[in-house]
mmCIF file of C-alpha atoms and ligand atoms in Angstrom:
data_model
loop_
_atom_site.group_PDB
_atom_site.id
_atom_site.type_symbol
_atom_site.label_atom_id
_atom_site.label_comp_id
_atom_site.label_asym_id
_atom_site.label_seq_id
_atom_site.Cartn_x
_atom_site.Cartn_y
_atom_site.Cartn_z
ATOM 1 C CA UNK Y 1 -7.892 50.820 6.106
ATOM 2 C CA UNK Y 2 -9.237 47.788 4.426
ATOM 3 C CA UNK Y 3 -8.483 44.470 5.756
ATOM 4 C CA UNK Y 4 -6.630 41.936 4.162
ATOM 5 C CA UNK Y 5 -5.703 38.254 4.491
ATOM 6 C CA UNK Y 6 -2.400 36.620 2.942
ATOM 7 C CA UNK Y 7 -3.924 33.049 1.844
ATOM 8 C CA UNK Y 8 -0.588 30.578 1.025
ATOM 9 C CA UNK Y 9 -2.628 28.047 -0.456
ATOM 10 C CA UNK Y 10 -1.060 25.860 -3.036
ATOM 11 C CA UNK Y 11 2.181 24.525 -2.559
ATOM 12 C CA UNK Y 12 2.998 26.340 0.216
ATOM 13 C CA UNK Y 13 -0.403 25.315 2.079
ATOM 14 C CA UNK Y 14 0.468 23.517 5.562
ATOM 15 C CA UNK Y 15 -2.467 22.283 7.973
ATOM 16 C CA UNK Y 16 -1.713 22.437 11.487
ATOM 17 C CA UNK Y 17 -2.670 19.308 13.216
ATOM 18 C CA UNK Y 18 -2.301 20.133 17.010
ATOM 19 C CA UNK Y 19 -5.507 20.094 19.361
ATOM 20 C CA UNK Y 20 -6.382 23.386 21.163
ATOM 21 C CA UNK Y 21 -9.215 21.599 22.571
ATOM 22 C CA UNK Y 22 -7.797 21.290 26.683
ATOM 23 C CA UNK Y 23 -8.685 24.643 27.950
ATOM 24 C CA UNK Y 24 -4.671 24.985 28.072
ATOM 25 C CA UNK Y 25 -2.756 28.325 26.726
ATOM 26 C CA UNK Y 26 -1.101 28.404 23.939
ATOM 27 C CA UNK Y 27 1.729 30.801 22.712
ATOM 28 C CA UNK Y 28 2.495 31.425 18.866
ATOM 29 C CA UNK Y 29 5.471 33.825 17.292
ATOM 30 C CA UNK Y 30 4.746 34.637 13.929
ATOM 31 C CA UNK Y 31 8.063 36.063 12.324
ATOM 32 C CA UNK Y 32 9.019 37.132 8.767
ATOM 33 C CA UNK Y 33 12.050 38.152 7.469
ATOM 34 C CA UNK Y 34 12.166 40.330 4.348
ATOM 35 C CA UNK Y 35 15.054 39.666 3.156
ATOM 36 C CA UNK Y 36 14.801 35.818 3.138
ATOM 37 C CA UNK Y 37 11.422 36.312 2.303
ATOM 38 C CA UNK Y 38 10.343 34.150 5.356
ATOM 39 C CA UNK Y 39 7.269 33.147 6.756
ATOM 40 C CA UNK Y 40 7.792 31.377 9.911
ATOM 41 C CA UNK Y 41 4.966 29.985 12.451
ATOM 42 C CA UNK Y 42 6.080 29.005 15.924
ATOM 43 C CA UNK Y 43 3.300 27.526 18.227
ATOM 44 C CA UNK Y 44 3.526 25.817 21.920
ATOM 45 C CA UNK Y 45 1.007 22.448 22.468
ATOM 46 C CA UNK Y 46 1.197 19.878 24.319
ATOM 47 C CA UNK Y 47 1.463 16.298 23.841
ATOM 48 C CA UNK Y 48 0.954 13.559 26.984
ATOM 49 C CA UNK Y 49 1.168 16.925 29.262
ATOM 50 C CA UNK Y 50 4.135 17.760 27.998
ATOM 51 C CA UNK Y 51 4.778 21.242 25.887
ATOM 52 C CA UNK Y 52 6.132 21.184 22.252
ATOM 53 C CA UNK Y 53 6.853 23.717 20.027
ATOM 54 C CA UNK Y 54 5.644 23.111 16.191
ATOM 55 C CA UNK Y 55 7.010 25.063 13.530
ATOM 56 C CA UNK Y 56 5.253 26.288 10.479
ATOM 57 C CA UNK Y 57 7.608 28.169 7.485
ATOM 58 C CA UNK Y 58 6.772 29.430 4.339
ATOM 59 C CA UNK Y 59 8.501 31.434 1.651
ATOM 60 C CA UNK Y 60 6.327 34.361 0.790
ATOM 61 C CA UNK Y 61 7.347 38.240 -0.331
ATOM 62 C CA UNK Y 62 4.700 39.696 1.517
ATOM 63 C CA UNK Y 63 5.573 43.384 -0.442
ATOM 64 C CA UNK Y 64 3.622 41.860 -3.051
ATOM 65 C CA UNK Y 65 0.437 41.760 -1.134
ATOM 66 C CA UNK Y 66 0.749 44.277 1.827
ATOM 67 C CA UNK Y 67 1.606 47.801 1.008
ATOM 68 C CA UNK Y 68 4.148 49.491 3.064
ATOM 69 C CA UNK Y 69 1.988 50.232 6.230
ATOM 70 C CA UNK Y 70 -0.413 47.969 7.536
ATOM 71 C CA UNK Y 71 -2.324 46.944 10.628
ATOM 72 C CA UNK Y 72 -2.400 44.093 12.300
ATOM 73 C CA UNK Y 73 -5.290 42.126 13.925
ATOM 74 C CA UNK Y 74 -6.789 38.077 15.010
ATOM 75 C CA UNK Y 75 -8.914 36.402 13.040
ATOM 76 C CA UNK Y 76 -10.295 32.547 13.723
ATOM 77 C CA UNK Y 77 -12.652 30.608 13.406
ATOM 78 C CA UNK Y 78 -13.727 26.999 15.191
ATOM 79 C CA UNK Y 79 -15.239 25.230 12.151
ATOM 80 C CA UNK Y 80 -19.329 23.839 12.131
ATOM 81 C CA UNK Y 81 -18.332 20.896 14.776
ATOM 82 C CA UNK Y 82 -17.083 22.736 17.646
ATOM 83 C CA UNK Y 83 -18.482 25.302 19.798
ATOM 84 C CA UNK Y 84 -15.747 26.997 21.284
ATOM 85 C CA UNK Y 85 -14.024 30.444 22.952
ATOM 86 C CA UNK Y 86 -11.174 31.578 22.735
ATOM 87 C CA UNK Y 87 -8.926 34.181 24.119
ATOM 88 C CA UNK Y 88 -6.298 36.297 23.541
ATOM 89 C CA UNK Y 89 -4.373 36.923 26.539
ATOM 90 C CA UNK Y 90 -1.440 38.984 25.342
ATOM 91 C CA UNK Y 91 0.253 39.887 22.354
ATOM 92 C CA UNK Y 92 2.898 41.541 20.964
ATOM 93 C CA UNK Y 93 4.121 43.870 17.588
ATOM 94 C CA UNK Y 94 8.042 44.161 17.212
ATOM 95 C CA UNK Y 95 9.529 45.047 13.572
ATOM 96 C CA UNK Y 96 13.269 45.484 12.406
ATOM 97 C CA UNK Y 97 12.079 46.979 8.997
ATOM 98 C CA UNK Y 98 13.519 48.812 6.972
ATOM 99 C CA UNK Y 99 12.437 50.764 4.156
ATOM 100 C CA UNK Y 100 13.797 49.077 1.789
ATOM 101 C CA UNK Y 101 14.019 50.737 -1.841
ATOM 102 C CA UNK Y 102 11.461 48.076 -3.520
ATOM 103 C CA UNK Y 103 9.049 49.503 -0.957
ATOM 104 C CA UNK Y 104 9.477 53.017 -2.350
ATOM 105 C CA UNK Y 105 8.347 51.574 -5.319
ATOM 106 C CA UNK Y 106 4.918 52.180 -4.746
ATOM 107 C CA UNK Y 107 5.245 56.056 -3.495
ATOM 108 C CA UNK Y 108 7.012 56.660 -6.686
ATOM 109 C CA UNK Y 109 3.711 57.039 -8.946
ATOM 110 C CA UNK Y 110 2.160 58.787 -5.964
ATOM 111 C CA UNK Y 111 4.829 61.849 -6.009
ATOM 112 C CA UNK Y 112 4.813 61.639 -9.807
ATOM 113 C CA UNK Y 113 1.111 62.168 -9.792
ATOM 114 C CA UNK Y 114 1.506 65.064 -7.566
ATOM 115 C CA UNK Y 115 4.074 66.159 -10.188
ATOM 116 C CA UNK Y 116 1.813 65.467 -12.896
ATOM 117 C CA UNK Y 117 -0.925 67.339 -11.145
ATOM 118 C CA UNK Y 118 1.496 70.124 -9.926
ATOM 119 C CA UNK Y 119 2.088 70.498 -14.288
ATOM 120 C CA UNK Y 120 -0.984 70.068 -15.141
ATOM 121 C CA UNK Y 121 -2.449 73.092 -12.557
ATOM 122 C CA UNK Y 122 0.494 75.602 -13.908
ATOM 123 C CA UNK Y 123 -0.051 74.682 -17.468
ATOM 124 C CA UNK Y 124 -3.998 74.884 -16.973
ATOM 125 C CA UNK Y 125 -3.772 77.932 -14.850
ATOM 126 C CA UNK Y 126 -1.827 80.030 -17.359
ATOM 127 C CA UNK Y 127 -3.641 78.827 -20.017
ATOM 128 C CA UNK Y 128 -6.689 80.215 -18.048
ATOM 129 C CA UNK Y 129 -5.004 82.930 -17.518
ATOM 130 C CA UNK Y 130 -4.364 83.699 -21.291
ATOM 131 C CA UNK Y 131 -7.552 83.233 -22.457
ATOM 132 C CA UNK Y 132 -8.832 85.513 -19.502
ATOM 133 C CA UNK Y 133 -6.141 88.043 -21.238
ATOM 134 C CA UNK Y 134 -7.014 87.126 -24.747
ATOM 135 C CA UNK Y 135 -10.943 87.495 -23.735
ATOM 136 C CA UNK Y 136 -10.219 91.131 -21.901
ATOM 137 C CA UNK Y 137 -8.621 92.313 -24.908
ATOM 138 C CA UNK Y 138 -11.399 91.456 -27.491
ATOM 139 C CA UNK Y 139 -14.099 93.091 -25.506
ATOM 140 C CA UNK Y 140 -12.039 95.721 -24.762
ATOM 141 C CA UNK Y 141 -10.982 96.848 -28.329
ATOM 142 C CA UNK Y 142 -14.640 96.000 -29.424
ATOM 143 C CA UNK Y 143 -15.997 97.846 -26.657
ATOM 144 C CA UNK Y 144 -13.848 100.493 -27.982
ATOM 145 C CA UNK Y 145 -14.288 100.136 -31.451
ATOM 146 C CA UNK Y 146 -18.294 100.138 -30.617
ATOM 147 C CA UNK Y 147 -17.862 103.414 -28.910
ATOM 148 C CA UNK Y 148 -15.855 104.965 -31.991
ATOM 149 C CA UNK Y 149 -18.988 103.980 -33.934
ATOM 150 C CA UNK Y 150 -21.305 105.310 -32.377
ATOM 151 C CA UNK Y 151 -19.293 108.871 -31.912
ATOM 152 C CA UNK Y 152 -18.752 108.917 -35.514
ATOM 153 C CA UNK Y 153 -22.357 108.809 -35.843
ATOM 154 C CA UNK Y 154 -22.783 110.807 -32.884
ATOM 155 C CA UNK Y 155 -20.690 113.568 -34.636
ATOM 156 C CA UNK Y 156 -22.479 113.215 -38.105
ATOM 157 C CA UNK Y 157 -25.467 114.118 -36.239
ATOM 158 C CA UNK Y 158 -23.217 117.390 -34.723
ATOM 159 C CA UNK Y 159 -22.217 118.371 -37.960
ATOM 160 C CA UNK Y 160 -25.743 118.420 -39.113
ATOM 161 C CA UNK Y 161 -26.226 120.195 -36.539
ATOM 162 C CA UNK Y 162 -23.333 122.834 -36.945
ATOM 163 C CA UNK Y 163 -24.265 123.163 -40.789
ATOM 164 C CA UNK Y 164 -28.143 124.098 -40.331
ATOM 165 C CA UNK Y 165 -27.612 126.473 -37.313
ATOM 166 C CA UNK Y 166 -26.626 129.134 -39.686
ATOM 167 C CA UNK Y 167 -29.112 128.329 -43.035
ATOM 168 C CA UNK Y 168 -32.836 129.219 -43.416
ATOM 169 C CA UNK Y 169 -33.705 125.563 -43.470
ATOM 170 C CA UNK Y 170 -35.011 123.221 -41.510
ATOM 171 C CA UNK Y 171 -35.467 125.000 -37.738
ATOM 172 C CA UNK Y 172 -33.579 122.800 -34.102
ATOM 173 C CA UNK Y 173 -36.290 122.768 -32.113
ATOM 174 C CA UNK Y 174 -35.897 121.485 -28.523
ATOM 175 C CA UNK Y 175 -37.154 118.235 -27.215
ATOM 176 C CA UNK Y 176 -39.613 119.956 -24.429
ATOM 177 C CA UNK Y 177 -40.959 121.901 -27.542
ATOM 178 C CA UNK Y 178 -41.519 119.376 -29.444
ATOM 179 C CA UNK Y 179 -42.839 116.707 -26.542
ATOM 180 C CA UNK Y 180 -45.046 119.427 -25.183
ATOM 181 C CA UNK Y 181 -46.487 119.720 -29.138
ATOM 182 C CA UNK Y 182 -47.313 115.943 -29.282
ATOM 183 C CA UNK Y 183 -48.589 115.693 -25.835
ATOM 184 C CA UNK Y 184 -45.910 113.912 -24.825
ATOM 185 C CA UNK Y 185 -45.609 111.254 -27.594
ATOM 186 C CA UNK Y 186 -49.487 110.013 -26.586
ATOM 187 C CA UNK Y 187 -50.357 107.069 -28.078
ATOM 188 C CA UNK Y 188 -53.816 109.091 -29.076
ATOM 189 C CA UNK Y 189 -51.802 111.581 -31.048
ATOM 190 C CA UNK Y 190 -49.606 108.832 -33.550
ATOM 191 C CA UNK Y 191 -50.801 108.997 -36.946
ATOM 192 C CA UNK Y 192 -48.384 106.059 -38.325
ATOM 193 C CA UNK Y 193 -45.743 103.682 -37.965
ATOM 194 C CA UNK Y 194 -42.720 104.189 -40.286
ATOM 195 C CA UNK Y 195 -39.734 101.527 -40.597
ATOM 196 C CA UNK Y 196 -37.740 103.753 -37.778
ATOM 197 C CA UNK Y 197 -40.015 104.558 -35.792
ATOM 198 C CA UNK Y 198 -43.390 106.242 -35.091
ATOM 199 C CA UNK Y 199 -45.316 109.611 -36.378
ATOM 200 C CA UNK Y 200 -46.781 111.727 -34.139
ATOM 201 C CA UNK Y 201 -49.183 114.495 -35.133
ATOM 202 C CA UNK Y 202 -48.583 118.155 -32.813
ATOM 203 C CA UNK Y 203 -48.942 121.579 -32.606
ATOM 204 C CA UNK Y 204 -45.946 124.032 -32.956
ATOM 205 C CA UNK Y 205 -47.689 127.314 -32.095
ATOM 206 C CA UNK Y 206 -44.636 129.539 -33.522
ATOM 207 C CA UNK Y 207 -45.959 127.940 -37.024
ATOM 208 C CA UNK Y 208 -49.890 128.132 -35.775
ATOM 209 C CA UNK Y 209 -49.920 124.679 -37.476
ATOM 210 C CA UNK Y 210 -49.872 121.356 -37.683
ATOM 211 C CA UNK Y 211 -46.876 119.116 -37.738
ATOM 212 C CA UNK Y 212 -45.968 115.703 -38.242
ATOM 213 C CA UNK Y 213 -43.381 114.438 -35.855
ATOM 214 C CA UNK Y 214 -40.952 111.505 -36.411
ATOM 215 C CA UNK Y 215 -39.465 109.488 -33.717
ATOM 216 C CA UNK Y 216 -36.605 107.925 -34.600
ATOM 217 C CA UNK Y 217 -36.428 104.373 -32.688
ATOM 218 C CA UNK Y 218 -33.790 104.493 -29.968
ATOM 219 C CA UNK Y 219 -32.550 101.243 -30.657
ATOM 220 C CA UNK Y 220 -31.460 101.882 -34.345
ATOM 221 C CA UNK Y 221 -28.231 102.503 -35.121
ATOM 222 C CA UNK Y 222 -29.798 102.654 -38.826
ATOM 223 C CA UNK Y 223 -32.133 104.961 -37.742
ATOM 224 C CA UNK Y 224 -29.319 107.975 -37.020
ATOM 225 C CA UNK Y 225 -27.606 107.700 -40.522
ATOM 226 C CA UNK Y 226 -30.686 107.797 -41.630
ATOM 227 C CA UNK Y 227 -31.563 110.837 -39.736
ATOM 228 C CA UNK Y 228 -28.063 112.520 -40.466
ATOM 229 C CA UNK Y 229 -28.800 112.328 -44.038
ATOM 230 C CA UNK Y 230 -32.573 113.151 -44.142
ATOM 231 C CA UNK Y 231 -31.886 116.193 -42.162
ATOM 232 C CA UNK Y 232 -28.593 117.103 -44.317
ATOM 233 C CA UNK Y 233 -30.188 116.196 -48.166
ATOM 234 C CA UNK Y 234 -33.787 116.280 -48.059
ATOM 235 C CA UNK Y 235 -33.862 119.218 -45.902
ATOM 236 C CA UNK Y 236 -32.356 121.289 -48.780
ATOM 237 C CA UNK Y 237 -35.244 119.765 -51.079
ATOM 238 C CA UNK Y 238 -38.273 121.665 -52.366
ATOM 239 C CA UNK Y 239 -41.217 120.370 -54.661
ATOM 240 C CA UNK Y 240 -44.784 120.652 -54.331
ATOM 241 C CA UNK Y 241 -45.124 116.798 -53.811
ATOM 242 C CA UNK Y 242 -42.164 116.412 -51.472
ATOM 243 C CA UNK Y 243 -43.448 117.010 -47.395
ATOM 244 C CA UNK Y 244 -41.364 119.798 -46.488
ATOM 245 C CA UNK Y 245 -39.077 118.931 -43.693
ATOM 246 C CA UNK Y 246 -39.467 121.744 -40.936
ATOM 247 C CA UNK Y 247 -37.376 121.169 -38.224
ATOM 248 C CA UNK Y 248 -35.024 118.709 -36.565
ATOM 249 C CA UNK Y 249 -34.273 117.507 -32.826
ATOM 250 C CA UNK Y 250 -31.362 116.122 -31.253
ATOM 251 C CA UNK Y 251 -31.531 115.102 -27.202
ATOM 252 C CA UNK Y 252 -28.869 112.636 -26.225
ATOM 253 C CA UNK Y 253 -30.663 109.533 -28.185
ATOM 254 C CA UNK Y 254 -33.562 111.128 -28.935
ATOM 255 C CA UNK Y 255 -33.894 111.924 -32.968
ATOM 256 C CA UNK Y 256 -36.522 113.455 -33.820
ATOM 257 C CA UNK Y 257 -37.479 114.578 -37.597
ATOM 258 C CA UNK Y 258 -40.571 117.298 -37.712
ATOM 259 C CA UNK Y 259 -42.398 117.524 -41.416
ATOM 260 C CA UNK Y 260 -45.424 119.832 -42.284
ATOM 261 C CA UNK Y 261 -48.818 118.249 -41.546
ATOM 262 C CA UNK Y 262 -50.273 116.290 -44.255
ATOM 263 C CA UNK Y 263 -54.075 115.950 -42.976
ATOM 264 C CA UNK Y 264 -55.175 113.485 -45.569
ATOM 265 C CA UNK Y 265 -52.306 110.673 -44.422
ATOM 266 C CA UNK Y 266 -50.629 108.880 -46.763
ATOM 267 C CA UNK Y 267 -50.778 108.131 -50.613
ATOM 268 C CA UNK Y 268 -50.793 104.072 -49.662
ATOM 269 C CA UNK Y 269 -53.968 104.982 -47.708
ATOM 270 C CA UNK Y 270 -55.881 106.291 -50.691
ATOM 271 C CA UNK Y 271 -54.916 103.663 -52.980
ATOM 272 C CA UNK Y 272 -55.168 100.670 -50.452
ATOM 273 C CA UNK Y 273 -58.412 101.751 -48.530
ATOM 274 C CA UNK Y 274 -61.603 99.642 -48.281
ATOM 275 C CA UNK Y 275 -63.943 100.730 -50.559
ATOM 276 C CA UNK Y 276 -61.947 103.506 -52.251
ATOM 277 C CA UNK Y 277 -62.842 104.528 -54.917
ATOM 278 C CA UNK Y 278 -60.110 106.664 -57.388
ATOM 279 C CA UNK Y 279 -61.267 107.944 -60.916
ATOM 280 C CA UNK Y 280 -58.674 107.361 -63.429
ATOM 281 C CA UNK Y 281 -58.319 110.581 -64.052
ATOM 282 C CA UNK Y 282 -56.905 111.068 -60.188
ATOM 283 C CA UNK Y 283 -54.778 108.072 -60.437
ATOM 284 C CA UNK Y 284 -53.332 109.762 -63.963
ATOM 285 C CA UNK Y 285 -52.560 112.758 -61.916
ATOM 286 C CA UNK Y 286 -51.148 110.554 -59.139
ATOM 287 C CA UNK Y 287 -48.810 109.021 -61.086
ATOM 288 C CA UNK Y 288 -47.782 112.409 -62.851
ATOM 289 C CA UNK Y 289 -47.397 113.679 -59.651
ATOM 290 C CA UNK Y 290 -44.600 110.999 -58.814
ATOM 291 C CA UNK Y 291 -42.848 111.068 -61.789
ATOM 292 C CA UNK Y 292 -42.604 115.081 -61.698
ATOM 293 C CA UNK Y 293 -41.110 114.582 -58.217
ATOM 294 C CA UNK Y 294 -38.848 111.776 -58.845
ATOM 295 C CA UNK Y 295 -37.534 113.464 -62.310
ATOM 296 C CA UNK Y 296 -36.409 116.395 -59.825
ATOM 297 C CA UNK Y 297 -35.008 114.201 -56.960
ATOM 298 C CA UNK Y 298 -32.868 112.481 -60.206
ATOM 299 C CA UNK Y 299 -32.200 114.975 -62.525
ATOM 300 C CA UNK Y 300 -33.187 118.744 -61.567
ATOM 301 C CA UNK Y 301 -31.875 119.153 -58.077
ATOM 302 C CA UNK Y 302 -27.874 120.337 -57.951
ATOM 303 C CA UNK Y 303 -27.628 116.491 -56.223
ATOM 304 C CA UNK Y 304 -29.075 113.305 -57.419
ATOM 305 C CA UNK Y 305 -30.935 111.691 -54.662
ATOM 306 C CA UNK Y 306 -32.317 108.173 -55.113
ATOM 307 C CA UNK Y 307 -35.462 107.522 -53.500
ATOM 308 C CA UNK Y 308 -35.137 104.127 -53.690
ATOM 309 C CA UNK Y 309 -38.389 103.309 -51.564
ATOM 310 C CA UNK Y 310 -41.572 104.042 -53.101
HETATM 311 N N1 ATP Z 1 -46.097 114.392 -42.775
HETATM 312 C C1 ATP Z 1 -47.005 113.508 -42.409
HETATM 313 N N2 ATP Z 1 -48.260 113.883 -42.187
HETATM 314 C C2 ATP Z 1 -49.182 113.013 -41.799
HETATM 315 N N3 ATP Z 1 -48.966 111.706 -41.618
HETATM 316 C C3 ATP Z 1 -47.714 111.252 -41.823
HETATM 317 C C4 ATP Z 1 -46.659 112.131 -42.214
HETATM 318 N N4 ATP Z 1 -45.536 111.405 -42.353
HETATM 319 C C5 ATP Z 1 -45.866 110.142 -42.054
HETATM 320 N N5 ATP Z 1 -47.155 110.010 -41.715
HETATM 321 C C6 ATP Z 1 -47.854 108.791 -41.325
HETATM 322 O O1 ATP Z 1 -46.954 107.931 -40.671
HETATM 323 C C7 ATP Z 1 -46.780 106.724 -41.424
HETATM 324 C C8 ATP Z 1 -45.337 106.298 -41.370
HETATM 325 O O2 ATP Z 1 -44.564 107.202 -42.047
HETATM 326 P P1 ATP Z 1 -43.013 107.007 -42.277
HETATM 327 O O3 ATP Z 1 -42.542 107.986 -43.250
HETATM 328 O O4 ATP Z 1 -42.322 106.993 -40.966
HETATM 329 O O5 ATP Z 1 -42.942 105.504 -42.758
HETATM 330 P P2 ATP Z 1 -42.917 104.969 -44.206
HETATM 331 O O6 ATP Z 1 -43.954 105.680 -44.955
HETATM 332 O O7 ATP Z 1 -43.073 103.522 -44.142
HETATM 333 O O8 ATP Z 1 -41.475 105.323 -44.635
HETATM 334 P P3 ATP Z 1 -40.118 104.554 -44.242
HETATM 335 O O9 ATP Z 1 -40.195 103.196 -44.847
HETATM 336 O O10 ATP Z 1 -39.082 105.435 -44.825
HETATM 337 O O11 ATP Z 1 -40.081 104.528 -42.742
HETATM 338 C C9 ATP Z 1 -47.267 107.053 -42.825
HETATM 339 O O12 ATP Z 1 -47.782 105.910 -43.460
HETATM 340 C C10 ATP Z 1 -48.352 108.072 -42.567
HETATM 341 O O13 ATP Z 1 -49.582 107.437 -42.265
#
């Protein structure tokens, strides 16, 4: 608790004017009465050995300064001229209070505080609360719309699956076959990097042949659609300057595409190479080529594919 001091200067100031000086004890009553709103002083001295009683009184209400409990305690001091001591040889506390309403006064913002802050934690809590419920719902329906996704493309992938198993098309091989063919995906055996993933030349001894093995990229969601539909339309496709797709595997995420072998890589290699060197003649037949195979992805196949990437 902080100590305070009621100061009455002003009007109300009164010096006291008795000496304390004689070694003599002195008594002093110090009453106040709330409802009068009275200060009063009493103090014994003595005058020509004889004891007096002076009487100090001042009108104060001391519920403006003091809250409702306080402590009380001596202060004094002697002044710069005098060194003295002195001593308190008893004392005594007695009160008649009573709380009076105006003293309440003061508690009343306290409990409507706690009210406040009672409010404010139930509003704040089940507003919490709501967004926790609001938040938990999202995620939950996106986490489930997410997983309808990806079984939709999980089950394009089936059908594919379901529709080849019975045509002369492109073969299911399993992932141990093909692994085993590539060496196990080795670095050493990729021929090329494609937009979904890499190429990786292997050996399918049922074919005695080379073939060129696509790894779709496990982390695109592109990358299956893609697959679905590369497997479904150009698997049906056959021109002289279209790499025949041979086979197909499906492992959990693992796509895998498998094409015949083309030993002299790509057409962008040829035309792109240092120090190349293409006749016009071969560059005539290049572009025939690719307009002979384009006319039949557009117009002479029972479906028009667009290549759209060349
Ligand atoms: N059948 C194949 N035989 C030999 N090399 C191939 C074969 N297919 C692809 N490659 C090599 O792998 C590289 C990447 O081929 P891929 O088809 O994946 O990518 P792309 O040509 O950029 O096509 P996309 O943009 O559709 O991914 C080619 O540039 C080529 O060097």
């Amino acid at each position: 608790m902080s100590p305070k001091g009621l100061n009455s200067r002003g009007s109300a100031s009164k010096i006291y004017n008795e000496r304390i000086l004689d070694g003599q004890i002195n008594e002093a009553w110090i009453s106040y009465t709330s409802s009068a709103t009275n200060l009063t002083v009493f103090f014994t001295s003595f005058s020509e050995n004889k004891t007096s009683i002076k009487c100090l009184w001042h009108e104060v209400d001391l519920s403006k300064y003091f809250s409702e409990k306080v402590n009380f305690g001596f202060s004094a001091a002697t002044g710069r001229r005098y060194w003295e001591i002195h001593t308190i040889h008893s004392w005594n506390f007695s009160s008649s209070i009573r709380i009076n309403p105006l003293y309440t006064k003061p508690l009343r913002p306290e409990k409507k505080n706690s009210k406040q802050l009672v409010v404010g934690l139930v509003l704040g809590g089940s507003g919490l609360a709501c967004i926790l419920v609001i938040g938990m719902t999202f995620l939950w329906f996106r986490f489930k719309s997410e997983g309808k996704a990806v079984k939709n493309e999980e089950n394009d992938v089936f059908m594919v699956h379901y529709e080849f198993e019975n045509e002369t098309g492109p073969k299911n091989y399993s992932y141990e076959t093909l692994s085993t063919a590539t060496k196990n995906f080795a670095e050493s055996e990729k021929v090329g990097q494609g937009g979904f993933g890499g190429v990786y030349k292997g050996f399918l001894s049922n074919l005695d042949s080379n073939v060129a093995v696509k790894r779709i990229s496990k982390g695109s969601k592109q990358g299956i659609k893609e697959y679905a539909s590369e497997v479904k339309i150009i698997g049906r496709l056959r021109h002289r300057n279209l790499v025949k797709l041979i086979g197909w595997c499906h492992k959990e995420k693992e796509l895998l595409l498998v094409y015949e072998f083309m030993p002299n890589g790509s057409l962008g290699y040829h035309l792109f190479k240092d120090n190349m060197f293409l006749t016009w003649m071969t560059r005539y037949n290049i572009v025939r080529g690719l307009a002979s195979s384009l006319l039949n992805l557009h117009e002479e196949w029972e479906q028009c594919v667009l290549h759209t990437d060349i």
